Amino acid sequence: MDLIDSLVANMTLAEKIGQLNMVTAGQAITGPVGGGNLEENLRAGNIGSVLNLWGREATSALQKIALEETRLAIPLLFGLDILHGHKTIFPIPLAEAAAFDPILWELTARAAAIEAANDGLALTFAPMLDIARDPRWGRIAESPGEDTFVGAKFAEAKIRGFQGASLSAAPSIAATAKHFCGGGAAQAGRDYGPVDVSERTLHEVYLPPFRAAVDAGCAAIMAAFNSVAGVPMVAHKGFLRDYLRTELGFDGVIISDYNAIAELMQHGVAADLVEAAALALRASVDIDMVSGVYVSCLPKALARGLVELEDIDAAVRRVLRLKQKLGLFDDPYRRVSPAEFSTQATAALAADAARRSITLLANRDILPLPANSRRIAVIGPLGDAPAEMLGPWALAGSAEHCVTTLAGLRTALPQCEIVFAAGVDVDSDDGSGIAAACALSADAEVIVLCLGERADMSGEAASRATPGLPGRQRELAESALATGVPVVVILFSGRPLMITWLVERARAVVGAWFLGDMAGRAIADVLTGHFNPTARLPISWPRETGQIPIFYSSRPTGRPADAADPFTSKYLDLSVEPLFPFGHGLSFSRVELKNLRLNRTEFRAQDWIKVEVDAINTGTLATEETIFLFVHDLVSTVARPLLELKAWAKVALGPNQSKVVAFTLPAQSFHVLDKNFESVLEPGDFHIFVGLNADRKSLLKVSLRALAS
Ligand code: BGC
């Protein structure tokens, strides 16, 4: 008998259910906190895992109780949200997605895993894989953005990073792909809101990153808070049991989101908590995060005949197997050797990640700033606000490590006089400091205007109906612009903000998202030209809230927008184009693409297609360009999106250098989902588009034809 069989054979019903129970320790608060004495419950065998506790001492103390004072001595599993770093805070996922760099994505997850494992953790609730197309939804900050192909690549890289080659290695932690699924389409961008997207859209857009996560060996999946077409995800048999377990063969652990099982009553699908527990278990949710409903109600559900003991046993086995894979039965305290990490290397990685995530949105001959600048005025509430650099998920992070724009510039330009005034708070009604702040710019060569959101204005429970500049910041910006001193805006946000007016008037706008510990250093590197920006938007940036949702891969209409024809798909009062398309991002150089070509014009199911394009750096600075390849299927049984991203490549180019950039596409890149959502190649004509962003007018195009096999 193996370890798991013998444990299950020995366990009482209560001990089994205990393994399915995850409680919060309250070192961090990430949701409503219930009562109960944690240590007593642990001794009684009622707890299998704990969230929101970290640190060697604290985790070891509880682990000791589990090992020495419970009947079966099953080790505890400690989990925490590590979305963009543990102790060292990296850029938020939306920012890091802008780096379009799977190696970087993996490296930051690896560094976070090492720090977390060293802090006693074995599980993280990351990566977050919700495709997000609505900037009102605060959780867009945690997401890889609007594109499903990017989401799938992000999933693979993050899981490799967190889990390493083997889960049992001390510096590996188990990843949880979340939130399964569809939450990015919450009604009107309101967090926790219901979702009602078509099954096709789920299969084409929202599920592929999770499929990629499963294929990459992800240890756990979190069932989301939201309902889809009326069925809350923690009770969604169709998606959890039939799709994840049966179709994808996922045999890892499914965890409910925080208290989500109890919330089945508010959703209106369970009359009482016993029904709620039964619905979740039958749907295949193994771990009840925080609601305590499995412990209090599964015995009753069993007695009422709503669940089978087999379902409980299967869930217990999956939880125990995860603990076994993590090596917890052999080494419950899992010590990471100090040789595994270097604080210096992690700080350098944080700086690199921050630089690679900065998205230069606009620049009218002002950046980089001259090396001999004499006086710079840093103005705005985010110019020297260390805690706000951290972004929304930085539970173990610390503002003490954060470099602000002011500090970064002072270090980078020691000979320059750099003055600072906040002028206003991020989100208050007090405009009394505006005049004095702007007066500081009197002799300055440039105003570096640091505006945007506080870190807690994005992330969970942070939806905004009007995602523009909060408080009196617009007034501050108007006054700064009125001084006549050139204004470079550094925009901090967890989402695209509606700032069309500002982009039109400022000399430059730097999308700084939330960059983590090294924010100010990276921003200074970009402002001074020590780093030539490389990031590209992983999301279309709307002009106004009324355009939301706006994304590049929308399906065609029978009446495409035409300025000359009123009866076409458009607005009376606004362009249909985003302010910045997906993929937009400037550098201090200019790259042109020419001569798009294919190695064949026809292909069949087994073929590969080679696509080449010449990339020419017409600027005088070395640069790194990101080149996107999109496909459009001209005629299909179900109308295909106007563009679908199938590959991207990065190319480093010296001044005036040109290189051939090659892509090799499998025939699968041209597949569609048939009426049963099976992936098939339909014979017919395709266009391949290649360019620097998803603005269709700017793309190069070639045609090819799929032949019947
Ligand atoms: C969030 C999850 C998170 C969990 C635990 C929930 O409120 O939706 O993303 O993992 O709390 O902190």
GROMACS .gro file of N, CA, C and O and ligand atoms in nm, residues 22 29-32 51-52 80-83 124-126 128 139 142 176 178-179 191-192 222 224-225 256-259 289-290 393 395 460, ligand 1:
model
  148
   22MET      N    1  -0.906   2.485   0.395
   22MET     CA    2  -0.797   2.584   0.400
   22MET      C    3  -0.846   2.702   0.483
   22MET      O    4  -0.953   2.757   0.455
   29ILE      N    5  -0.484   4.028   0.512
   29ILE     CA    6  -0.629   4.012   0.497
   29ILE      C    7  -0.659   4.022   0.348
   29ILE      O    8  -0.640   4.127   0.287
   30THR      N    9  -0.705   3.912   0.290
   30THR     CA   10  -0.737   3.918   0.147
   30THR      C   11  -0.884   3.887   0.121
   30THR      O   12  -0.923   3.856   0.011
   31GLY      N   13  -0.964   3.896   0.228
   31GLY     CA   14  -1.107   3.873   0.214
   31GLY      C   15  -1.168   3.879   0.352
   31GLY      O   16  -1.097   3.903   0.451
   32PRO      N   17  -1.300   3.854   0.364
   32PRO     CA   18  -1.363   3.858   0.495
   32PRO      C   19  -1.302   3.753   0.588
   32PRO      O   20  -1.275   3.641   0.546
   51LEU      N   21  -0.369   2.981   0.449
   51LEU     CA   22  -0.321   3.091   0.364
   51LEU      C   23  -0.298   3.215   0.449
   51LEU      O   24  -0.343   3.223   0.564
   52ASN      N   25  -0.226   3.307   0.389
   52ASN     CA   26  -0.198   3.436   0.453
   52ASN      C   27  -0.112   3.426   0.578
   52ASN      O   28  -0.133   3.497   0.676
   80LEU      N   29   0.004   3.141  -0.047
   80LEU     CA   30  -0.005   3.289  -0.045
   80LEU      C   31  -0.017   3.341  -0.188
   80LEU      O   32   0.033   3.278  -0.282
   81ASP      N   33  -0.077   3.457  -0.201
   81ASP     CA   34  -0.083   3.523  -0.332
   81ASP      C   35   0.052   3.587  -0.363
   81ASP      O   36   0.094   3.680  -0.294
   82ILE      N   37   0.117   3.535  -0.466
   82ILE     CA   38   0.248   3.591  -0.506
   82ILE      C   39   0.235   3.625  -0.653
   82ILE      O   40   0.278   3.552  -0.741
   83LEU      N   41   0.169   3.737  -0.678
   83LEU     CA   42   0.135   3.772  -0.816
   83LEU      C   43   0.248   3.841  -0.888
   83LEU      O   44   0.264   3.827  -1.009
  124THR      N   45   0.139   2.889  -0.430
  124THR     CA   46   0.096   3.027  -0.454
  124THR      C   47  -0.032   3.029  -0.536
  124THR      O   48  -0.059   2.937  -0.614
  125PHE      N   49  -0.110   3.134  -0.514
  125PHE     CA   50  -0.233   3.152  -0.592
  125PHE      C   51  -0.200   3.240  -0.712
  125PHE      O   52  -0.241   3.355  -0.721
  126ALA      N   53  -0.124   3.187  -0.800
  126ALA     CA   54  -0.078   3.257  -0.921
  126ALA      C   55  -0.027   3.149  -1.016
  126ALA      O   56   0.011   3.041  -0.969
  128MET      N   57  -0.234   3.447  -1.243
  128MET     CA   58  -0.370   3.489  -1.274
  128MET      C   59  -0.380   3.493  -1.427
  128MET      O   60  -0.298   3.557  -1.493
  139ARG      N   61  -0.900   4.412  -1.159
  139ARG     CA   62  -0.813   4.296  -1.163
  139ARG      C   63  -0.740   4.282  -1.296
  139ARG      O   64  -0.656   4.193  -1.312
  142GLU      N   65  -0.373   4.242  -1.263
  142GLU     CA   66  -0.311   4.113  -1.230
  142GLU      C   67  -0.304   4.022  -1.350
  142GLU      O   68  -0.255   3.910  -1.339
  176THR      N   69  -0.098   2.794  -0.889
  176THR     CA   70  -0.244   2.781  -0.903
  176THR      C   71  -0.289   2.871  -1.017
  176THR      O   72  -0.279   2.994  -1.007
  178LYS      N   73  -0.543   3.076  -1.203
  178LYS     CA   74  -0.670   3.132  -1.158
  178LYS      C   75  -0.710   3.246  -1.249
  178LYS      O   76  -0.626   3.295  -1.325
  179HIS      N   77  -0.831   3.291  -1.243
  179HIS     CA   78  -0.948   3.240  -1.172
  179HIS      C   79  -1.030   3.171  -1.279
  179HIS      O   80  -1.072   3.240  -1.374
  191ASP      N   81  -1.618   4.398  -1.018
  191ASP     CA   82  -1.555   4.277  -0.964
  191ASP      C   83  -1.663   4.187  -0.903
  191ASP      O   84  -1.762   4.236  -0.848
  192TYR      N   85  -1.641   4.059  -0.913
  192TYR     CA   86  -1.730   3.954  -0.862
  192TYR      C   87  -1.862   3.945  -0.941
  192TYR      O   88  -1.949   3.867  -0.905
  222MET      N   89  -0.769   2.747  -0.946
  222MET     CA   90  -0.868   2.808  -0.857
  222MET      C   91  -0.997   2.833  -0.932
  222MET      O   92  -0.997   2.895  -1.038
  224ALA      N   93  -1.331   3.026  -0.985
  224ALA     CA   94  -1.353   3.170  -0.964
  224ALA      C   95  -1.478   3.200  -0.883
  224ALA      O   96  -1.565   3.116  -0.864
  225PHE      N   97  -1.487   3.326  -0.841
  225PHE     CA   98  -1.606   3.375  -0.772
  225PHE      C   99  -1.727   3.383  -0.865
  225PHE      O  100  -1.840   3.364  -0.823
  256SER      N  101  -1.128   2.642  -0.424
  256SER     CA  102  -1.231   2.745  -0.445
  256SER      C  103  -1.167   2.880  -0.422
  256SER      O  104  -1.067   2.891  -0.350
  257ASP      N  105  -1.224   2.985  -0.480
  257ASP     CA  106  -1.179   3.117  -0.438
  257ASP      C  107  -1.231   3.142  -0.296
  257ASP      O  108  -1.314   3.067  -0.243
  258TYR      N  109  -1.184   3.248  -0.238
  258TYR     CA  110  -1.201   3.281  -0.096
  258TYR      C  111  -1.349   3.289  -0.056
  258TYR      O  112  -1.420   3.380  -0.101
  259ASN      N  113  -1.392   3.195   0.022
  259ASN     CA  114  -1.530   3.193   0.075
  259ASN      C  115  -1.634   3.166  -0.034
  259ASN      O  116  -1.755   3.179  -0.010
  289MET      N  117  -1.158   2.714   0.031
  289MET     CA  118  -1.078   2.824   0.086
  289MET      C  119  -1.166   2.908   0.179
  289MET      O  120  -1.257   2.976   0.134
  290VAL      N  121  -1.141   2.895   0.305
  290VAL     CA  122  -1.189   2.983   0.411
  290VAL      C  123  -1.337   2.971   0.453
  290VAL      O  124  -1.370   2.999   0.567
  393TRP      N  125  -0.056   4.360  -0.529
  393TRP     CA  126  -0.032   4.235  -0.453
  393TRP      C  127   0.111   4.233  -0.404
  393TRP      O  128   0.200   4.183  -0.470
  395LEU      N  129   0.203   4.146  -0.055
  395LEU     CA  130   0.176   4.115   0.086
  395LEU      C  131   0.303   4.116   0.170
  395LEU      O  132   0.304   4.167   0.281
  460GLU      N  133  -0.795   4.353  -0.671
  460GLU     CA  134  -0.927   4.301  -0.632
  460GLU      C  135  -1.011   4.410  -0.568
  460GLU      O  136  -0.961   4.497  -0.497
  710BGC     C1  137  -0.895   3.646  -0.459
  710BGC     C2  138  -0.793   3.544  -0.503
  710BGC     C3  139  -0.693   3.519  -0.394
  710BGC     C4  140  -0.767   3.479  -0.267
  710BGC     C5  141  -0.673   3.451  -0.153
  710BGC     C6  142  -0.954   3.614  -0.322
  710BGC     O1  143  -1.033   3.717  -0.273
  710BGC     O2  144  -0.998   3.653  -0.555
  710BGC     O3  145  -0.730   3.588  -0.620
  710BGC     O4  146  -0.605   3.419  -0.434
  710BGC     O5  147  -0.852   3.584  -0.228
  710BGC     O6  148  -0.612   3.565  -0.107
   0.00000   0.00000   0.00000
